[in-house]
PDB file of C-alpha atoms in Angstrom:
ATOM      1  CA  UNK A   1       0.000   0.000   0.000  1.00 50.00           C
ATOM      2  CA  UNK A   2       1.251   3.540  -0.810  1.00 49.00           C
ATOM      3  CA  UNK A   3       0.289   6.698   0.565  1.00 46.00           C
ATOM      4  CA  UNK A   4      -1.110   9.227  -1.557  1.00 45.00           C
ATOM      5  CA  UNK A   5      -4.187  11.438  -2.550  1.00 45.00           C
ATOM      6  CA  UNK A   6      -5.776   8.612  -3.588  1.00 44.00           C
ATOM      7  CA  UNK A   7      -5.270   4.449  -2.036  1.00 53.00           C
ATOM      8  CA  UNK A   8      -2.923   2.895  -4.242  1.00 82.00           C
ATOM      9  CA  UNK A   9      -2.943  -1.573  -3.117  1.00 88.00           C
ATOM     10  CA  UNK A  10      -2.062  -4.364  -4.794  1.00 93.00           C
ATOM     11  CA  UNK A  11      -3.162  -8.113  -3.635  1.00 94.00           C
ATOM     12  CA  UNK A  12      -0.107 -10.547  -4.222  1.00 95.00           C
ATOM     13  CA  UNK A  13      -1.923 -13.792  -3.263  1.00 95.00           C
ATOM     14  CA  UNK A  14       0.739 -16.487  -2.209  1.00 95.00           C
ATOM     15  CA  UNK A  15       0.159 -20.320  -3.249  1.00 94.00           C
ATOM     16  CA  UNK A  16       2.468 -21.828  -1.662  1.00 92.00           C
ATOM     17  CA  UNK A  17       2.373 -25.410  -2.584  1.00 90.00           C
ATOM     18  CA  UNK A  18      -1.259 -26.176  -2.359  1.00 89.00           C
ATOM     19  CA  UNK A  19      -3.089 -29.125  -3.642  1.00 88.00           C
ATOM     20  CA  UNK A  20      -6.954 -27.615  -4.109  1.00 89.00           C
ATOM     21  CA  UNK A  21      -7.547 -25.227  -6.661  1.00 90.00           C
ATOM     22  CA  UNK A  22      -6.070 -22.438  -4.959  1.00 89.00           C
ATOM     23  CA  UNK A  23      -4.518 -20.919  -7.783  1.00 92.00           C
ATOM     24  CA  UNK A  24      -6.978 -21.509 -10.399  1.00 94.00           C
ATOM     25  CA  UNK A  25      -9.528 -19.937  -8.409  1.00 94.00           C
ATOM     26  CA  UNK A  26      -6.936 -16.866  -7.810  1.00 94.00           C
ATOM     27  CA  UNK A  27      -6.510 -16.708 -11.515  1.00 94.00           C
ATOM     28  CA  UNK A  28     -10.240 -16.462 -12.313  1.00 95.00           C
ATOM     29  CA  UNK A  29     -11.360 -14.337 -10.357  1.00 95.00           C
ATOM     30  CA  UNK A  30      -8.196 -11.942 -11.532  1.00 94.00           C
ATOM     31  CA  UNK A  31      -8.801 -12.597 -15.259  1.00 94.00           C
ATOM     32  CA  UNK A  32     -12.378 -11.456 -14.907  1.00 95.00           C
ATOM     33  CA  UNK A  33     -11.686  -8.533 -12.782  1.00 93.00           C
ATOM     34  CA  UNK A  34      -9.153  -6.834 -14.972  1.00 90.00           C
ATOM     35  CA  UNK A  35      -9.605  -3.589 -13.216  1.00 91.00           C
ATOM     36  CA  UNK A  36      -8.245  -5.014  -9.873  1.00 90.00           C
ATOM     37  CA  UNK A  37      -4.428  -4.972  -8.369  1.00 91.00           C
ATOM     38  CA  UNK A  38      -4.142  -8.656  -7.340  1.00 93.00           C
ATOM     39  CA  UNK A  39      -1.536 -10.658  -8.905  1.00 92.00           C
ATOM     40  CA  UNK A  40      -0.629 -14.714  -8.571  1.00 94.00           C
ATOM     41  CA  UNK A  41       2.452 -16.280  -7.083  1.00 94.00           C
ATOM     42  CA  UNK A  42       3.095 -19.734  -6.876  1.00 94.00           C
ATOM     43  CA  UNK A  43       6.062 -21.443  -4.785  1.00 93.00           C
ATOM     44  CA  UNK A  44       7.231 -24.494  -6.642  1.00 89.00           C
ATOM     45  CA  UNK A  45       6.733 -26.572  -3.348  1.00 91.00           C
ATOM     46  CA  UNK A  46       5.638 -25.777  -0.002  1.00 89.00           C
ATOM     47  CA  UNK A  47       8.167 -23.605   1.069  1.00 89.00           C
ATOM     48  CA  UNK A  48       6.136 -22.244   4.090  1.00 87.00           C
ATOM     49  CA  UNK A  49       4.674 -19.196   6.115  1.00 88.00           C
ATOM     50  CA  UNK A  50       7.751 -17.341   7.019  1.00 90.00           C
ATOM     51  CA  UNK A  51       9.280 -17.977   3.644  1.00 92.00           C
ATOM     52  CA  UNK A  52       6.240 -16.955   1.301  1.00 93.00           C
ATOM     53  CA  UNK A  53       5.673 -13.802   3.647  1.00 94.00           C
ATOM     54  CA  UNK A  54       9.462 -12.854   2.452  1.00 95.00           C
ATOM     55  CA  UNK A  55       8.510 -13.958  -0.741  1.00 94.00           C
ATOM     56  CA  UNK A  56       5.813 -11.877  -1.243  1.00 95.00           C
ATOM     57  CA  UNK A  57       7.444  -8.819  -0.587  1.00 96.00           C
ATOM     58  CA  UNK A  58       9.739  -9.115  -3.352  1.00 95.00           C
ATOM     59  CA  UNK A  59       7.602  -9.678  -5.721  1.00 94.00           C
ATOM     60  CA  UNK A  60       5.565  -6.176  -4.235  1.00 94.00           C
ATOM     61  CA  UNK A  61       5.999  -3.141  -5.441  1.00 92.00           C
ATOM     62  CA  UNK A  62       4.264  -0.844  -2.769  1.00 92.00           C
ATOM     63  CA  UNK A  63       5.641   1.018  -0.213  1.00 94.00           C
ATOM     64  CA  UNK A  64       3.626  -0.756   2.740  1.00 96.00           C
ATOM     65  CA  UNK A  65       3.347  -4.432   3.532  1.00 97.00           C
ATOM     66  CA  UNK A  66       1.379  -6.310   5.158  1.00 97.00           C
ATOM     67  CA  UNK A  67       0.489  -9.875   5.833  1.00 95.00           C
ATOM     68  CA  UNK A  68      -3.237 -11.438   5.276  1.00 94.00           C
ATOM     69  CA  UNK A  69      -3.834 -14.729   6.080  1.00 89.00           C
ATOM     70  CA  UNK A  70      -5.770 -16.953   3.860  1.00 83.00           C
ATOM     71  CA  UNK A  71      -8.148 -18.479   7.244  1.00 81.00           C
ATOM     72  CA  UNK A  72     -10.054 -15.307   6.930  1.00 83.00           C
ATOM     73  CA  UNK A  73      -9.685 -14.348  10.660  1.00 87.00           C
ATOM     74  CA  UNK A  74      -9.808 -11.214  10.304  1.00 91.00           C
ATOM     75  CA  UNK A  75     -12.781  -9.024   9.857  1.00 90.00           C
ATOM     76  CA  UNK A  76     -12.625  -5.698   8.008  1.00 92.00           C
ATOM     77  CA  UNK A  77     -12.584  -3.612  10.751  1.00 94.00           C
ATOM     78  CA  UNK A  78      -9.540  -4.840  11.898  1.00 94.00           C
ATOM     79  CA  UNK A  79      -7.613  -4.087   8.344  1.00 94.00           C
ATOM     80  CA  UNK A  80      -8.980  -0.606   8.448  1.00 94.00           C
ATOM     81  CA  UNK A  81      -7.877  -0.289  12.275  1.00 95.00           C
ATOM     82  CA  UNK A  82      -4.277  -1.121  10.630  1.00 96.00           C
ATOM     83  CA  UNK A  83      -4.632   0.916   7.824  1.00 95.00           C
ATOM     84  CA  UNK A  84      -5.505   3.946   9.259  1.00 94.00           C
ATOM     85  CA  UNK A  85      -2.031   4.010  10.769  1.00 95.00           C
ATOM     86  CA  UNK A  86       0.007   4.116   7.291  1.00 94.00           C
ATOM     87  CA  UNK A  87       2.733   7.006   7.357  1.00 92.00           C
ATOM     88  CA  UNK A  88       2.214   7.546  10.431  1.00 95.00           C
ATOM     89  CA  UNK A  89       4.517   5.681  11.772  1.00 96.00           C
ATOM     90  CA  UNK A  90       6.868   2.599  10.282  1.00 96.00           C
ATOM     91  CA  UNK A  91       5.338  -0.169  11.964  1.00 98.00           C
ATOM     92  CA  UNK A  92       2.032  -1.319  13.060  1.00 98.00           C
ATOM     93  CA  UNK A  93       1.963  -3.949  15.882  1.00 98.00           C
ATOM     94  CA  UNK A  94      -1.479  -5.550  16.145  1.00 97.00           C
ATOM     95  CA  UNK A  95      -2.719  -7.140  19.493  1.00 95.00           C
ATOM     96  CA  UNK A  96      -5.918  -8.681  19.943  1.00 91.00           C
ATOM     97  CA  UNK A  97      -8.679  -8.394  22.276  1.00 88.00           C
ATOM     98  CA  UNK A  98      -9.918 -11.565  23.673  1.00 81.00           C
ATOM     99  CA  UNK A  99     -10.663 -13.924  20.878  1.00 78.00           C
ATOM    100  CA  UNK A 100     -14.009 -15.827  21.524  1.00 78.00           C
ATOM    101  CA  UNK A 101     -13.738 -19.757  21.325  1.00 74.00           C
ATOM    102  CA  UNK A 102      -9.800 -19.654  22.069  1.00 80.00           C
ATOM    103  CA  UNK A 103      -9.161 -22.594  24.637  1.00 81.00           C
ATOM    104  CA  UNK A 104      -7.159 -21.910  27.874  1.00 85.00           C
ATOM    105  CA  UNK A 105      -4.397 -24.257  26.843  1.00 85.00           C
ATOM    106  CA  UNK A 106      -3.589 -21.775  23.544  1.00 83.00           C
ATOM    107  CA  UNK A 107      -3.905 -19.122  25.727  1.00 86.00           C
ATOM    108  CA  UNK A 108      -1.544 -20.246  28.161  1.00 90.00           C
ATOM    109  CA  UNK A 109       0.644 -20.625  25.172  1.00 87.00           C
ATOM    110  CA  UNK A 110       0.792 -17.117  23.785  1.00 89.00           C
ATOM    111  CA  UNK A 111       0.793 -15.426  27.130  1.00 93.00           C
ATOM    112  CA  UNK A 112       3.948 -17.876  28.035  1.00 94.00           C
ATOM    113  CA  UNK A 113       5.181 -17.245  24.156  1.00 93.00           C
ATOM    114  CA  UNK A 114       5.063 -13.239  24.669  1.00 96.00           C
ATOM    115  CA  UNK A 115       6.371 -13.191  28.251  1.00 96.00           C
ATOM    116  CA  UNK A 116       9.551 -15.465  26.752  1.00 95.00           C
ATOM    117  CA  UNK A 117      10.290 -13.187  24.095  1.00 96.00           C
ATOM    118  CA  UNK A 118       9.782  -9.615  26.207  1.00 97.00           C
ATOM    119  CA  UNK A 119      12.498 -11.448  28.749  1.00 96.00           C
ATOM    120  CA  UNK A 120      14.826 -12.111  26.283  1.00 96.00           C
ATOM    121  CA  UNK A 121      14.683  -8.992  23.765  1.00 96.00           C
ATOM    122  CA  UNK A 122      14.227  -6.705  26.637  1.00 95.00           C
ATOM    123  CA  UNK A 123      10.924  -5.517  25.226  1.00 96.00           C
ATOM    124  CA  UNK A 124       7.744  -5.020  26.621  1.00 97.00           C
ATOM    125  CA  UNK A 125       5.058  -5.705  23.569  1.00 98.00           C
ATOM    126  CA  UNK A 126       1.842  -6.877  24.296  1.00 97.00           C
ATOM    127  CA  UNK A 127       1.556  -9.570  21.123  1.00 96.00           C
ATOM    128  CA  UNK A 128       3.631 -10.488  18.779  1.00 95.00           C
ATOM    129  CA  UNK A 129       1.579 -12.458  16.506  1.00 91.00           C
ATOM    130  CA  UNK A 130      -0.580  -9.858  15.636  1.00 92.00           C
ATOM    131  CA  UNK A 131       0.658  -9.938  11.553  1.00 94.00           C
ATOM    132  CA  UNK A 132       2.252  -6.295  12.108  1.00 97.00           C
ATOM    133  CA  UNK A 133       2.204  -4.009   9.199  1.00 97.00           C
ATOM    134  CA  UNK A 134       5.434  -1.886   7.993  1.00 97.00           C
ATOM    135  CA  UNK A 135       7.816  -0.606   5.066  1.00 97.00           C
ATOM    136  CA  UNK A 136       8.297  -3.112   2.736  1.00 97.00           C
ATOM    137  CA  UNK A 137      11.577  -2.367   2.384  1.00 97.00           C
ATOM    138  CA  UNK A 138      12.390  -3.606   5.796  1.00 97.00           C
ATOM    139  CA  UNK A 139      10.543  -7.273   5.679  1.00 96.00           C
ATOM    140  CA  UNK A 140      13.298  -7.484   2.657  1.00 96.00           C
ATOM    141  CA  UNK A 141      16.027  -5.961   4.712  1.00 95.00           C
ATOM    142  CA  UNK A 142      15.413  -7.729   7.898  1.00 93.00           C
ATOM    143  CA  UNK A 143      13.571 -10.627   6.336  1.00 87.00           C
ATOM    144  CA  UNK A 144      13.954 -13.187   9.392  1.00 85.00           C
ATOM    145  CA  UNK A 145      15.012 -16.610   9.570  1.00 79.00           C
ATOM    146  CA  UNK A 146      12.779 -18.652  11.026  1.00 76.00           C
ATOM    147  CA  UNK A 147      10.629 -21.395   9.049  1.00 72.00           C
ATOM    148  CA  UNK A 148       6.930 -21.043  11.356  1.00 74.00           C
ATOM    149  CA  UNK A 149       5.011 -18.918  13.532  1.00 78.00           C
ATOM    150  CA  UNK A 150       7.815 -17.401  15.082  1.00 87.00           C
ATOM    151  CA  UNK A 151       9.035 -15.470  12.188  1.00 91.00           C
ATOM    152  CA  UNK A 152       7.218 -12.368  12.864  1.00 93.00           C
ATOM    153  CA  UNK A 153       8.623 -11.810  16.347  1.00 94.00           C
ATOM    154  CA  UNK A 154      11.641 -11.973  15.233  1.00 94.00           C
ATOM    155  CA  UNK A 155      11.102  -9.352  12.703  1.00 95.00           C
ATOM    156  CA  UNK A 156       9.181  -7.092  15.019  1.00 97.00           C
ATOM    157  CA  UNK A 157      12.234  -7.327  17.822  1.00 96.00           C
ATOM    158  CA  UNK A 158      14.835  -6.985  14.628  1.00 95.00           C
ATOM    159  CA  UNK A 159      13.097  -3.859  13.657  1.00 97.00           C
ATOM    160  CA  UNK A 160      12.864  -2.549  17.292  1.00 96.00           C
ATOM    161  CA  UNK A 161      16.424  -3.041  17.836  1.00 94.00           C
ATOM    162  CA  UNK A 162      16.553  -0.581  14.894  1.00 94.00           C
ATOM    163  CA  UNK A 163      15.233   1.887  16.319  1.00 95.00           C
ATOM    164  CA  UNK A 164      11.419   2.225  13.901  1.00 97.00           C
ATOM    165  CA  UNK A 165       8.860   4.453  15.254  1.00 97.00           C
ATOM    166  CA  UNK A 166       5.872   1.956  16.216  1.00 98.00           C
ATOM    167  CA  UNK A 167       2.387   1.919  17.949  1.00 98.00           C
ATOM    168  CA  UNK A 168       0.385  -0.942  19.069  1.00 98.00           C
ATOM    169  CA  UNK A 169      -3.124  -0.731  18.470  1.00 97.00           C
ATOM    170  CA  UNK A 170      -6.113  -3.503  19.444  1.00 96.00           C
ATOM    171  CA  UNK A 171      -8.043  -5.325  16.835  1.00 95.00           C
ATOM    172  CA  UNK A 172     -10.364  -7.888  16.824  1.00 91.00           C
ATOM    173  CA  UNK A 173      -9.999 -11.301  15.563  1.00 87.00           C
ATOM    174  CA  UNK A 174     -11.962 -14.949  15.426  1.00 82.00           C
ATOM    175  CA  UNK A 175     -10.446 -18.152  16.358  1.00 69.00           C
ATOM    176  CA  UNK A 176     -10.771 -21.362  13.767  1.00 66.00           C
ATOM    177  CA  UNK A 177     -10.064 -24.695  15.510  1.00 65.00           C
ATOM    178  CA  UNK A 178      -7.590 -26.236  13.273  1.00 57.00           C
ATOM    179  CA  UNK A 179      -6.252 -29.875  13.617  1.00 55.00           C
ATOM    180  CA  UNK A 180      -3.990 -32.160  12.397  1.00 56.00           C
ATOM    181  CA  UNK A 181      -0.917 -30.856  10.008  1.00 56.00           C
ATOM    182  CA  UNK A 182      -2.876 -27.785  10.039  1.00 57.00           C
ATOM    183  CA  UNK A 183      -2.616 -26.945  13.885  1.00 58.00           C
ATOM    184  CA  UNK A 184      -0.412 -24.245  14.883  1.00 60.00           C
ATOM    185  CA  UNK A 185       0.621 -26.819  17.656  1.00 63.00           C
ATOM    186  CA  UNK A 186       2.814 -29.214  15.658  1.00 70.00           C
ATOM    187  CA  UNK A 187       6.640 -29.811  15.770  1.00 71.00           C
ATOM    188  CA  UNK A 188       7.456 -27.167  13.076  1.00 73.00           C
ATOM    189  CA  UNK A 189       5.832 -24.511  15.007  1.00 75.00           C
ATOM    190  CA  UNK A 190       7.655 -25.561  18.282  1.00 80.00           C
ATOM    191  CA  UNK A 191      10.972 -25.850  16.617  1.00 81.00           C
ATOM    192  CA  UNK A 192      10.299 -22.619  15.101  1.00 80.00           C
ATOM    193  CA  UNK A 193       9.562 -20.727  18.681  1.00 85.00           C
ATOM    194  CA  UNK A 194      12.654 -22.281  19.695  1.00 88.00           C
ATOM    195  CA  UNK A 195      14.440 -20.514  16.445  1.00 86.00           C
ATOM    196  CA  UNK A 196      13.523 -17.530  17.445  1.00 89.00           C
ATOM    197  CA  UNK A 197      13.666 -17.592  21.283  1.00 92.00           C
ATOM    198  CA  UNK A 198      17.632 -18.363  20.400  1.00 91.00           C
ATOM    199  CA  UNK A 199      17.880 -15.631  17.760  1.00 91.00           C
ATOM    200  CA  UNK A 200      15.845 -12.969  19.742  1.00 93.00           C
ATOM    201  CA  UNK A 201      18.577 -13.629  22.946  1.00 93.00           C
ATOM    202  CA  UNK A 202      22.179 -13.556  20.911  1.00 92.00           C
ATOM    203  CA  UNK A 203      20.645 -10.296  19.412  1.00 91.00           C
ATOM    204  CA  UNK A 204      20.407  -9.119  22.528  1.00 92.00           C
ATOM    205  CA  UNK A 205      23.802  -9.973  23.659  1.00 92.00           C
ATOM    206  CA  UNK A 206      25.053  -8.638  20.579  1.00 88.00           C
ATOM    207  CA  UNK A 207      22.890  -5.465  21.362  1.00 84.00           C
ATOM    208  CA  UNK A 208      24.844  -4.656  24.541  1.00 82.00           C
ATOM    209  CA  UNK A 209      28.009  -5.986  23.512  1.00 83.00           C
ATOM    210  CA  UNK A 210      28.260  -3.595  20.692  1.00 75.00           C
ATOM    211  CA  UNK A 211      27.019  -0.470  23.118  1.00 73.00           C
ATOM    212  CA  UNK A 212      30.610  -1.176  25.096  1.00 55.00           C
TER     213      UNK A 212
END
């Protein structure tokens, strides 16, 4: 998204690897709706979430970029909510309010998840998984390196340790029980947090050690 007198967007939808008719449906609905920004890009296996969100903003051309998942669970109020924050400053840090149907077991886990990573970056951010909107420029300049879920807290503390202007704003959001390979609980995920638990400490070490 680019700021202007007028909304300039573009959709880049991601298909990364999938075996349904993602990407025919994409291309339909693009090739008879000529007049809108969204464009098709398909990952030659499944490379995953942290890699297509890198992906994707390479192959963007805005100034602004943001993150949309495909599990719809976000209503529109919430992308306006982010929205209304572009250029103001240069990055957006969603949290959510309580999300109805969410067990107590996940969340146990993302209160435990966002008190790890405060402790170790030094931080104090309500929510880290909140799909956090900034330049586009810096998801390709501090693109992280984790493979799961865990990839956006390590951008958010990367960027932080830079020294962006940021706000944290609440939105709204609706939990969809997933199971199986599709869970967010599943050893990819875990080894993921791990990642960046790891990455988000030596940063910090690396942080003070270079202030000496």
């Amino acid at each position: 998204v680019q700021t202007c007198a007028l909304p300039i967007y573009e959709i880049i939808v991601v298909d990364d690897g999938s075996t349904d008719n993602t990407a025919k449906v994409v291309q339909a609905y693009s090739d008879t709706h000529p007049d809108l920004a969204i464009r098709l890009h398909r990952n030659g296996r499944n490379r995953g979430l942290a890699y297509s969100f890198v992906e994707g903003a390479f192959h963007g051309r805005g100034k602004y970029y943001r993150l949309v998942c495909g599990d719809n669970v976000e209503p529109k109020q919430t992308l306006l909510a982010v929205f209304r924050h572009i250029g103001l400053v240069n990055l957006v840090i969603p949290y959510h309010t309580p999300v109805p149907g969410k067990s107590m077991l996940r969340r146990a886990i993302s209160y435990s998840y966002v008190f790890l990573i405060n402790k170790l970056s030094g931080y104090n951010i309500r929510y880290y998984n909140g799909l956090p909107l900034t330049l586009r420029y810096n998801v390709m300049r501090w693109g992280p390196y984790s493979f799961g879920f865990g990839f956006q807290a390590e951008l958010i503390t990367r960027l932080l340790d830079e020294g962006v202007s940021y706000v944290e704003i609440p939105v709204s959001a609706t939990h969809q029980k997933k199971t199986g390979p599709n869970s967010a609980l599943n050893w990819r995920n875990f080894l993921s947090v791990g990642h960046t638990l790891l990455e988000v400490f030596l940063r910090r070490i690396r942080r003070y050690a270079l202030k000496k």
